[in-house]
Amino acid sequence: MSPPLAEQTGTWSFDLGAIIIRTKEVQLSSHPTHSHGRCIRRRITPIVDCDVLEAAKENIQPLASGRRVTALSAILTTPHAQRERRLASDRTRYRINVEVALQDEDDDPLEAYCRFVYWTVENYPQGHSAESGLLELLEEATRVLKDDRGGKWRDDFRYLKLWVLYATYVEKPAIVYKFLVVNDIGTSYSLLYEEFAVVLERAGRRTEADETYLLGIARKASPMDPNLPAPPPPAPAPSSIATTARRAVLGETATATTTPSSSRRVTRSSTRNALIGSTTTPSSSSTTAPRSNARLQVFIDPSGSSESNDPTDSPTPWPELGTRKSRIKENIKEVSKAAGTTLRQAGRAQRAAAAAAPKMVVYRDTGEEDDATETPPPPAPAAKKGIQKASAPKLTVFRDTEEDADAEAMPPPPLPAAKRGTQKASASKLTVFRDTDEDGDAEAMLPPPIPAPKKEKGIPSTPKFVPFRDEECGTPSTSSSVVPDTVMKLKAIGTTKEVTMSFQKGQLYPCAPATTRGESTKLSASKDKIVYTNGRSVIIRDLKNPAVVTAYAGHVQTATVARISPSGYYCASADITGTLRVWDTVGEDQTLKAEYKVISGRVNDLEWDGESKRIIAVGDGRDKFGHAFMMDSGSSTGEIIGHSKIISAVTIRHQRPFRAATASDDATIVFHQDHLTGVPFKYEKTIKTHTKFVQDVRYAPSGEQFASVGSDAKIFIYEGKTGETLGKSPIAHILEAFPDSKSLITSSADCTVKLWDVETKKAVTTWTLGSGVPHQQVGNVWTEGDDIVSLSMSGNLNIFDKRVGDKPARVLYGPQKSITASVPTSSGTFLAGTADGRILSFSDDTYSNVTGEGHASLVAGLAPAPDGKVFSIGFDDHLREIDGSASFVPAVCPTSSQPKALAVAGDSTVFIAELNGVEAIRSNQKVFELQAKFTPSAVAAAGSFVAVGGEVCHASHRGVYAELSIRSVFISSQDQKVHLYDWDGKTLKEVATLDGNKGVVSALAFSPDGSLLAAGDSSGRIVLFDVKERKVITSRWSFHSGRIHSLSWTADGQHCASGSLDTHVYVWSVQKPMRNIAIKNAGPGGVNAVFWLKDGQLASAGADGCVRLWNITFHE
């Protein structure tokens, strides 16, 4: 008999104090019997120990929707050791899902955070605590998602619910709701105003609560339940010629002559300003008679100035909301720069002691008709004659002098006497600003006289002004969107020798184009260069010189298409939000010329006209599917209409009169033209030749013809000026491109590329690229250098020579997803693993795929072995080996749980940090397994030492609790420690625990000689340990602001490089810990791996799928 099927029949509840717990009554029914076909039903009630629930009800936080009694019973009855181990594993899984969703542009990080929060609330009935970390999780989710994807989630109801849940755990929820109103988060939902008003009512602020309700009504906020209909608009009130003044809504001014329609008009900005407060001037406040019961107004600015320190008065009010850590910052001692102190410098102690005179002389302004002798200035104190050295530089009051004035008629203000020796001034001497007026009269303004300094030979001049330089502090350079070539010079105090620290950009290994199954990918060409997109990056790649690559990362959202103008000076690229950016391709600055919001959705294609002045962008919009505009001003140059579904392609005739054709998913082509000049573009006619989706349309360079291809496996050719159909070819190809006016190429999902003769309408050459989904062709382009390029589904760019008809002349490989791990090899190349499980081998100019059966999902780590082999781990829970020929070894070894990091010891033993512990594997056999009291997060090995970073620590504590009759509690907390083990070839023995990190240890790296250990954590701090002494050398490598993903040492062990989620790369010095090289914005989206290739050459890889080389010059 088949297993029983569960059917829900109803709900009932237990009233346990203040908690209402709902459980479900379940019926179990079997399938009908073969003889009678009847259902046998019986009721089974879940067994729940209500005594346990009754005893623990005081520690259970109720939920509005209730709690499942079966789940609550399982939580309270499960042994704590077993429960905490399971919770730690689930928490790590949810955390990984969040990080993957944040890095993947196509994923939904909001949904990942919501699942994480729901799991936390469900599994920690006590609510927020140090064990659950619910408040910290809500703070992270609300802050991270606020500006993620350009503020995409601000109007999402799920995001608003996270804020509402967060407000229930803070001390002053009214501030949170005010922050939401100011920043337009969830303002279209009534839930925001209802919760805000409830909070105000509880605080006794009923007037403000009433205004909050009126604000939600004025904004026509939708109901909390999307299934409920929106409230109907209110009926217009009867109006009369003269009405009495009504109560103003949220600060709106109403008079007796105000009509009802105008008085009811409440703007969005005025209502928001009323909620967050406004500045009242005396003039406005005096027009209204004060009430007897009015509140006392504490302060009114008598100047009537509207300036305020309120953050809501700025153009972008309240950009950030503080966290719990920022509110308790008074209890945390932080390092700050010295302010107002003078450091004693070598050889200058006597000068500092000679400053006995006042440091500032008051400026006395005499009138134009006043006599200088009638108002004598205060005398300047004379310098002591016994002291031969002058005092430190003093502040000199500003003097407005005239070049024609006599020195005696206009003496300067008095200053303390300073004796001068040589007449030659120092280059670094502080010079007072003098505003000279050549045409002025010297006698018109007579400042107080200043006594002339005495000149004596042999006495040194005034001390030079030396800028303060803190040898122990370093200031990161300012972030910019483009990484410049930076040279930083540091001057040591007391010496003239300059220390040079510099870096220069090296070669860039680009990512491959992003592809989607069943959709065409738009490629474009400019001379010998091809242009494509991947993620938020636009790649310009030179086919003749592979080392010449340009990457543009100016888009906030995923870029979809990019094309270079016919002039070659500009590139237009668009993204999934409908934003189109025009930027300069000449030089490395990539200056943005213009940015336009062309449509309200994804842009699928765009095209320039022949004069590089006009652009047509098409895609999936709400109000329209396309827009034609001027490149420099954004003004419209026509309308793109005639389609009922999204437009997938557009083409423009480059000769006058201009013509345009658009292809759509409604199986039609719309022809646009103007009979005189071709612009502005107007609808001319609809061409219905295809029977399925039209995938692409393209004009020939001559403008005489254009062609279209579709999912119906047909190619049609049309006359270029009139749009008349000339012929068709029933070939199963979905894409096409015109290389010249006599031939065209098509690429197909049947894994073939064909070259066609337009006149005969026959295929001249056919290339077959294999079989299977990875070899399906989804895009193509033909460059001016006669290179035919076709794009495979796997991201490979196949370059064909039309004289060779059996295979591609060459293939360009590259990662399509984020690079998650990378490591150099003994042969001078390096390997890179990606988020889709691929591992690529990089040489001087090209990529190549590692052959053999690889990983099925994300590559979590790579590590080299002493014999030249490389080991890899992935989220498919397997350890694989790569030999020296860049191919996978058939033998694999499964892991006990999901791996996080790996390291290889000197005896080729592989140590894998997993969720449940650390495994030691040698020759694909498990030789040891460490069951630690913490969850490992990182691992490193050198010699006989193995370092393991801790993420979550589990500790058992004994005690007796009055309400819970439990004698052991298993507590989970952040470990934030480095555990040092000794490996004897058989077992791991813990020898030390290293403290110093402020977050979860996320990266570890031993120096080449094994004497030093660098540990990076989730807070962006790197701590350097002495392995032998077991002590901290420095913990001031803390300029990163995000999670440390990778650490790498130079061969001499004197410098360490770090890559972080904050997109920056730093190179640190061991001898001088506060000397560093900061490479800002080294990897858009975050740097996941850094490693040294050779002396002075550093490589970084990250979320954008590109590998960048940096030439480093170390300090002397």
Coordinates of C-alpha atoms in Angstrom, one line a residue, residues 138-602:
L138 CA 18.2 42.7 11.3
E139 CA 20.7 45.6 11.4
E140 CA 22.8 44.0 8.8
A141 CA 19.9 43.1 6.5
T142 CA 18.3 46.6 6.6
R143 CA 21.5 48.5 6.1
V144 CA 23.0 46.3 3.4
L145 CA 19.8 46.1 1.3
K146 CA 19.1 49.9 1.6
D147 CA 21.3 50.9 -1.3
D148 CA 21.8 47.4 -2.9
R149 CA 21.0 47.3 -6.6
G150 CA 20.5 51.0 -6.6
G151 CA 17.8 51.0 -3.9
K152 CA 15.8 48.4 -5.7
W153 CA 14.3 47.0 -2.4
R154 CA 13.1 50.2 -0.9
D155 CA 9.6 49.8 -2.2
D156 CA 9.4 46.0 -1.5
F157 CA 6.9 45.0 1.1
R158 CA 9.3 42.2 2.4
Y159 CA 12.0 44.9 3.0
L160 CA 9.5 47.0 5.0
K161 CA 8.5 44.1 7.1
L162 CA 12.2 43.6 8.1
W163 CA 12.3 47.2 9.2
V164 CA 9.1 46.8 11.2
L165 CA 10.5 43.7 12.9
Y166 CA 13.7 45.6 13.6
A167 CA 11.8 48.5 15.2
T168 CA 10.2 46.2 17.7
Y169 CA 13.7 45.4 19.2
V170 CA 15.1 49.0 19.5
E171 CA 14.6 51.4 22.3
K172 CA 13.2 54.3 20.3
P173 CA 11.2 52.8 17.4
A174 CA 9.8 56.3 16.5
I175 CA 13.3 57.3 15.2
V176 CA 13.3 54.2 12.9
Y177 CA 10.0 55.0 11.4
K178 CA 10.9 58.6 10.9
F179 CA 14.0 57.4 9.1
L180 CA 11.9 55.3 6.8
V181 CA 9.6 58.2 6.0
V182 CA 12.5 60.5 5.2
N183 CA 14.3 58.0 3.0
D184 CA 11.1 56.8 1.2
I185 CA 11.3 53.2 2.3
G186 CA 8.0 51.5 2.1
T187 CA 6.1 54.7 1.9
S188 CA 3.6 53.2 -0.5
Y189 CA 2.3 50.7 2.1
S190 CA -0.2 51.5 4.9
L191 CA 1.8 49.2 7.2
L192 CA 4.4 51.9 7.7
Y193 CA 2.0 54.6 8.8
E194 CA -0.1 52.2 10.9
E195 CA 2.9 51.0 12.9
F196 CA 4.4 54.5 13.2
A197 CA 1.1 55.8 14.5
V198 CA 0.8 53.0 17.0
V199 CA 4.2 53.8 18.4
L200 CA 3.3 57.5 18.7
E201 CA 0.1 56.7 20.4
R202 CA 1.9 54.5 23.0
A203 CA 4.2 57.4 23.7
G204 CA 1.2 59.7 24.2
R205 CA 1.8 61.7 21.1
R206 CA -1.7 61.4 19.7
T207 CA -1.5 64.6 17.6
E208 CA 1.5 63.3 15.7
A209 CA -0.1 59.9 15.4
D210 CA -3.2 61.6 13.8
E211 CA -0.9 63.4 11.4
T212 CA 0.8 60.1 10.5
Y213 CA -2.5 58.6 9.6
L214 CA -3.4 61.6 7.5
L215 CA 0.0 61.3 5.8
G216 CA -0.7 57.7 4.8
I217 CA -4.2 58.7 3.5
A218 CA -2.7 61.7 1.6
R219 CA -0.2 59.4 -0.1
K220 CA -2.9 56.8 -0.9
A221 CA -0.9 54.0 0.7
S222 CA -2.0 50.6 -0.3
P223 CA -3.4 48.1 2.2
M224 CA -1.0 45.7 4.0
D225 CA -2.7 42.7 2.4
P226 CA -2.1 42.9 -1.4
N227 CA -5.3 40.9 -1.9
L228 CA -7.4 43.6 -0.4
P229 CA -8.7 46.3 -2.8
A230 CA -7.4 49.8 -2.5
P231 CA -9.7 52.3 -0.7
P232 CA -11.9 54.3 -3.1
P233 CA -11.0 58.0 -3.4
P234 CA -13.0 60.3 -1.1
A235 CA -16.0 62.1 -2.4
P236 CA -15.5 65.8 -3.1
A237 CA -16.8 68.0 -0.3
P238 CA -19.2 70.7 -1.1
S239 CA -17.5 74.0 -1.7
S240 CA -18.7 77.5 -1.2
I241 CA -17.5 81.0 -2.1
A242 CA -16.2 81.6 1.4
T243 CA -15.4 78.9 3.9
T244 CA -14.1 79.0 7.4
A245 CA -10.4 78.2 8.0
R246 CA -10.0 74.5 8.7
R247 CA -7.2 72.8 10.6
A248 CA -4.0 72.6 8.5
V249 CA -2.8 69.2 7.6
L250 CA 0.7 68.5 8.7
G251 CA 1.9 72.1 8.6
E252 CA 0.0 73.2 5.5
T253 CA -1.1 76.8 5.6
A254 CA -4.8 77.4 5.1
T255 CA -6.8 80.6 5.1
A256 CA -10.4 81.6 4.9
T257 CA -10.1 82.3 1.2
T258 CA -8.5 78.9 0.5
T259 CA -10.7 76.7 -1.7
P260 CA -11.4 73.1 -0.5
S261 CA -9.6 71.6 -3.5
S262 CA -6.4 73.5 -2.9
S263 CA -6.5 73.0 0.9
R264 CA -6.8 69.3 0.5
R265 CA -3.7 69.2 -1.7
V266 CA -0.9 67.7 0.4
T267 CA 2.4 67.3 -1.3
R268 CA 4.8 64.5 -0.6
S269 CA 7.6 66.9 0.5
S270 CA 5.4 69.0 2.8
T271 CA 4.0 66.1 4.6
R272 CA 7.4 64.6 5.1
N273 CA 8.8 67.9 6.4
A274 CA 5.9 68.1 8.9
L275 CA 6.7 64.7 10.3
I276 CA 10.4 65.3 10.6
G277 CA 10.1 68.8 11.9
S278 CA 10.5 72.3 10.4
T279 CA 12.2 75.6 11.3
T280 CA 9.8 78.4 12.2
T281 CA 10.9 82.0 11.7
P282 CA 9.8 84.8 13.9
S283 CA 7.9 86.4 11.1
S284 CA 5.8 83.4 10.5
S285 CA 5.2 82.6 14.1
S286 CA 4.1 86.1 14.9
T287 CA 1.2 86.0 12.5
T288 CA -0.7 83.5 14.6
A289 CA -2.0 84.5 18.1
P290 CA -0.6 82.2 20.8
R291 CA -3.0 79.9 22.5
S292 CA -3.4 79.8 26.3
N293 CA -2.7 76.0 26.4
A294 CA 0.0 76.1 23.8
R295 CA 3.3 74.4 24.5
L296 CA 6.2 76.6 25.6
Q297 CA 8.5 77.3 22.6
V298 CA 12.0 76.8 24.0
F299 CA 14.1 78.6 21.4
I300 CA 13.5 80.8 18.4
D301 CA 16.5 81.8 16.2
P302 CA 16.3 85.7 16.4
S303 CA 18.2 86.0 13.2
G304 CA 15.5 84.1 11.3
S305 CA 18.1 81.8 9.8
S306 CA 16.8 78.5 8.6
E307 CA 20.2 76.8 9.2
S308 CA 19.9 73.8 11.5
N309 CA 22.0 70.9 12.6
D310 CA 19.1 68.6 12.0
P311 CA 20.1 66.0 9.4
T312 CA 16.7 66.1 7.8
D313 CA 17.4 69.7 6.6
S314 CA 20.1 68.6 4.1
P315 CA 19.3 67.8 0.5
T316 CA 19.8 64.1 1.2
P317 CA 18.5 63.9 4.8
W318 CA 19.4 61.1 7.1
P319 CA 21.5 58.9 4.7
E320 CA 22.4 56.4 7.4
L321 CA 20.8 55.2 10.7
G322 CA 23.1 54.3 13.5
T323 CA 23.5 50.7 14.9
R324 CA 23.7 49.4 18.4
K325 CA 27.5 49.4 18.2
S326 CA 27.6 53.1 17.2
R327 CA 25.3 54.0 20.1
I328 CA 27.7 52.5 22.6
K329 CA 30.8 53.9 21.1
E330 CA 31.4 56.0 24.2
N331 CA 32.4 52.9 26.0
I332 CA 35.0 51.8 23.4
K333 CA 38.4 53.4 23.4
E334 CA 39.5 54.2 19.9
V335 CA 42.8 55.5 18.5
S336 CA 42.6 59.1 17.3
K337 CA 45.1 61.5 15.8
A338 CA 46.9 64.0 18.0
A339 CA 45.2 67.4 17.8
G340 CA 46.7 70.6 19.1
T341 CA 50.0 69.1 20.3
T342 CA 53.5 69.9 19.2
L343 CA 55.9 67.1 18.9
R344 CA 59.5 67.8 20.0
Q345 CA 61.9 67.4 17.1
A346 CA 65.5 66.8 17.1
G347 CA 67.7 69.9 17.6
R348 CA 64.8 72.3 18.2
A349 CA 64.3 72.1 22.0
Q350 CA 65.8 75.6 22.6
R351 CA 63.6 77.3 19.9
A352 CA 60.5 75.9 21.5
A353 CA 61.5 77.2 24.9
A354 CA 62.1 80.8 23.6
A355 CA 58.5 81.4 22.8
A356 CA 57.6 83.8 25.7
A357 CA 55.7 86.4 23.7
P358 CA 51.9 86.2 23.0
K359 CA 51.2 84.1 19.9
M360 CA 48.5 86.4 18.4
V361 CA 48.4 90.2 18.0
V362 CA 45.0 91.8 17.7
Y363 CA 44.4 93.5 14.4
R364 CA 43.5 97.2 14.7
D365 CA 41.6 98.6 11.8
T366 CA 42.1 102.4 11.5
G367 CA 39.8 104.5 9.5
E368 CA 40.8 106.1 6.2
E369 CA 40.8 109.7 7.8
D370 CA 42.3 108.6 11.1
D371 CA 45.9 109.4 11.8
A372 CA 48.1 106.5 12.6
T373 CA 49.7 108.5 15.4
E374 CA 46.4 109.1 17.2
T375 CA 45.7 105.4 17.7
P376 CA 48.9 103.8 18.5
P377 CA 48.9 100.0 18.4
P378 CA 49.8 97.9 21.4
P379 CA 53.6 97.4 21.5
A380 CA 55.0 94.1 20.6
P381 CA 57.0 92.4 23.3
A382 CA 60.6 92.4 22.5
A383 CA 62.5 89.2 22.1
K384 CA 65.1 88.4 24.8
K385 CA 68.5 89.4 23.7
G386 CA 70.2 86.6 25.5
I387 CA 68.6 84.0 23.4
Q388 CA 70.2 83.6 20.0
K389 CA 67.6 81.3 18.4
A390 CA 64.2 82.6 17.3
S391 CA 61.0 81.1 18.5
A392 CA 58.6 78.9 16.4
P393 CA 56.6 80.6 13.7
K394 CA 53.7 82.6 15.0
L395 CA 50.3 83.4 13.3
T396 CA 50.5 86.7 11.4
V397 CA 47.4 88.7 11.0
F398 CA 46.2 89.4 7.5
R399 CA 47.5 92.7 5.9
D400 CA 46.0 94.4 2.9
T401 CA 49.1 96.2 1.4
E402 CA 49.6 98.2 -1.7
E403 CA 52.7 98.0 -3.9
D404 CA 52.9 101.8 -4.3
A405 CA 52.8 102.6 -0.6
D406 CA 55.8 103.7 1.4
A407 CA 57.1 101.2 3.9
E408 CA 57.3 103.9 6.6
A409 CA 53.8 105.3 5.8
M410 CA 52.2 101.8 6.1
P411 CA 54.0 99.8 8.7
P412 CA 52.9 96.2 9.2
P413 CA 51.3 94.9 12.4
P414 CA 53.7 94.2 15.3
L415 CA 55.2 90.8 15.6
P416 CA 57.6 89.2 18.1
A417 CA 61.1 90.0 17.0
A418 CA 62.9 87.2 15.1
K419 CA 66.5 87.4 14.4
R420 CA 67.6 86.4 10.9
G421 CA 71.0 85.1 9.8
T422 CA 71.1 84.4 6.1
Q423 CA 68.9 86.4 3.7
K424 CA 67.9 83.3 1.7
A425 CA 64.4 82.1 2.6
S426 CA 63.5 78.5 3.0
A427 CA 61.2 76.8 0.5
S428 CA 59.0 75.4 3.2
K429 CA 58.7 78.6 5.2
L430 CA 55.1 79.7 6.0
T431 CA 54.2 82.8 4.0
V432 CA 51.3 85.0 5.1
F433 CA 48.8 85.8 2.4
R434 CA 48.9 89.4 1.1
D435 CA 46.2 90.9 -1.0
T436 CA 47.9 93.7 -3.0
D437 CA 46.1 96.5 -4.8
E438 CA 48.3 98.1 -7.4
D439 CA 45.9 101.0 -7.9
G440 CA 45.2 101.7 -4.2
D441 CA 46.6 104.5 -2.2
A442 CA 49.1 103.6 0.4
E443 CA 47.9 106.2 2.8
A444 CA 44.3 105.1 2.6
M445 CA 44.8 102.3 5.1
L446 CA 47.4 102.4 7.8
P447 CA 47.7 99.3 9.9
P448 CA 49.7 99.3 13.1
P449 CA 53.4 99.5 12.7
I450 CA 55.7 96.5 13.2
P451 CA 59.2 96.9 14.5
A452 CA 61.9 95.8 12.0
P453 CA 63.7 92.7 13.1
K454 CA 67.3 93.1 14.0
K455 CA 69.8 91.7 11.5
E456 CA 72.8 89.9 13.0
K457 CA 75.2 87.7 11.2
G458 CA 75.6 84.1 12.3
I459 CA 72.1 83.8 13.8
P460 CA 69.9 81.1 12.1
S461 CA 66.7 82.1 10.4
T462 CA 63.2 81.5 11.6
P463 CA 62.4 77.7 12.0
K464 CA 61.0 76.1 8.9
F465 CA 57.4 74.9 8.9
V466 CA 57.5 71.1 8.8
P467 CA 54.2 69.3 8.2
F468 CA 53.3 66.8 11.0
R469 CA 53.7 63.2 9.9
D470 CA 52.6 60.4 12.2
E471 CA 55.0 57.5 11.8
E472 CA 52.5 55.2 13.5
C473 CA 49.3 56.2 11.6
G474 CA 48.4 55.9 8.0
T475 CA 45.5 57.4 6.2
P476 CA 43.9 55.5 3.4
S477 CA 43.7 57.4 0.1
T478 CA 40.4 58.6 -1.2
S479 CA 38.3 56.1 -3.1
S480 CA 37.5 56.6 -6.8
S481 CA 35.7 54.7 -9.4
V482 CA 38.8 54.3 -11.6
V483 CA 42.1 52.9 -10.2
P484 CA 44.9 55.4 -11.0
D485 CA 48.6 54.8 -11.1
T486 CA 49.6 55.9 -7.7
V487 CA 52.9 57.0 -6.3
M488 CA 53.1 57.7 -2.5
K489 CA 56.1 59.3 -1.0
L490 CA 56.7 59.4 2.8
K491 CA 59.3 61.7 4.3
A492 CA 60.9 60.6 7.6
I493 CA 61.3 63.3 10.3
G494 CA 64.8 64.5 10.7
T495 CA 66.0 63.1 7.3
T496 CA 65.8 64.2 3.7
K497 CA 65.6 60.7 2.3
E498 CA 62.2 59.9 0.7
V499 CA 60.7 56.5 0.9
T500 CA 58.8 55.5 -2.3
M501 CA 55.8 53.2 -2.3
S502 CA 54.0 52.8 -5.6
F503 CA 52.0 50.6 -7.8
Q504 CA 51.1 50.6 -11.5
K505 CA 48.3 48.8 -13.3
G506 CA 49.4 45.8 -15.3
Q507 CA 47.6 43.3 -17.6
L508 CA 43.9 42.6 -17.3
Y509 CA 42.5 39.1 -17.9
P510 CA 38.8 39.8 -18.8
C511 CA 35.8 37.7 -18.1
A512 CA 33.7 36.0 -20.8
P513 CA 30.3 37.3 -22.0
A514 CA 27.3 36.4 -19.9
T515 CA 24.8 34.2 -21.6
T516 CA 21.2 33.1 -21.0
R517 CA 19.7 30.0 -22.6
G518 CA 17.0 30.7 -25.1
E519 CA 18.0 34.4 -25.5
S520 CA 20.4 36.1 -27.8
T521 CA 23.5 37.9 -26.5
K522 CA 24.3 41.1 -28.2
L523 CA 27.9 41.5 -29.3
S524 CA 29.3 44.5 -31.1
A525 CA 32.6 45.4 -32.9
S526 CA 34.7 48.5 -33.5
K527 CA 37.6 47.9 -35.9
D528 CA 39.5 45.0 -34.4
K529 CA 37.8 45.2 -31.0
I530 CA 34.7 43.4 -29.7
V531 CA 32.4 44.7 -27.0
Y532 CA 30.3 42.7 -24.6
T533 CA 28.9 42.7 -21.0
N534 CA 29.1 40.5 -17.9
G535 CA 27.5 41.5 -14.7
R536 CA 28.0 45.2 -14.1
S537 CA 31.1 45.3 -16.3
V538 CA 31.5 46.3 -20.0
I539 CA 34.5 44.6 -21.7
I540 CA 36.3 46.0 -24.8
R541 CA 38.7 43.3 -26.1
D542 CA 41.3 43.7 -28.9
L543 CA 41.4 40.5 -31.0
K544 CA 44.8 41.4 -32.6
N545 CA 46.5 42.2 -29.3
P546 CA 44.9 40.2 -26.4
A547 CA 46.9 42.1 -23.8
V548 CA 44.9 45.3 -24.6
V549 CA 41.7 45.1 -22.6
T550 CA 39.4 47.8 -21.2
A551 CA 36.9 47.1 -18.4
Y552 CA 34.2 49.7 -17.5
A553 CA 32.5 49.2 -14.1
G554 CA 30.3 52.4 -14.0
H555 CA 26.9 50.6 -13.9
V556 CA 25.1 50.1 -10.6
Q557 CA 23.0 47.2 -12.0
T558 CA 23.7 44.4 -14.4
A559 CA 24.7 45.7 -17.8
T560 CA 22.9 44.0 -20.8
V561 CA 24.3 45.6 -24.0
A562 CA 27.1 47.9 -25.1
R563 CA 28.0 49.4 -28.5
I564 CA 30.8 51.8 -29.6
S565 CA 29.8 54.7 -31.7
P566 CA 30.9 54.7 -35.4
S567 CA 33.4 57.5 -34.6
G568 CA 35.0 55.3 -32.0
Y569 CA 35.1 58.0 -29.4
Y570 CA 32.2 57.0 -27.2
C571 CA 30.5 53.8 -26.0
A572 CA 26.9 53.5 -25.0
S573 CA 26.0 50.8 -22.5
A574 CA 22.7 50.0 -20.8
D575 CA 21.5 47.8 -17.9
I576 CA 18.5 46.0 -16.5
T577 CA 16.9 49.2 -15.0
G578 CA 16.7 51.1 -18.2
T579 CA 19.7 53.3 -17.5
L580 CA 21.9 54.1 -20.5
R581 CA 25.4 55.6 -20.0
V582 CA 27.5 57.3 -22.6
W583 CA 31.2 57.3 -21.7
D584 CA 34.5 58.2 -23.3
T585 CA 36.6 55.4 -24.7
V586 CA 39.7 57.5 -25.4
G587 CA 42.2 57.3 -22.5
E588 CA 41.9 55.5 -19.2
D589 CA 39.6 58.0 -17.4
Q590 CA 36.4 56.6 -19.0
T591 CA 34.7 60.0 -18.4
L592 CA 31.0 59.8 -18.3
K593 CA 29.4 62.1 -20.9
A594 CA 25.7 61.5 -20.2
E595 CA 23.3 59.2 -18.4
Y596 CA 19.7 58.8 -19.3
K597 CA 16.7 56.7 -18.1
V598 CA 15.5 55.6 -21.5
I599 CA 12.8 53.0 -20.4
S600 CA 11.6 51.7 -17.1
G601 CA 12.9 48.2 -17.6
R602 CA 15.6 46.0 -19.1

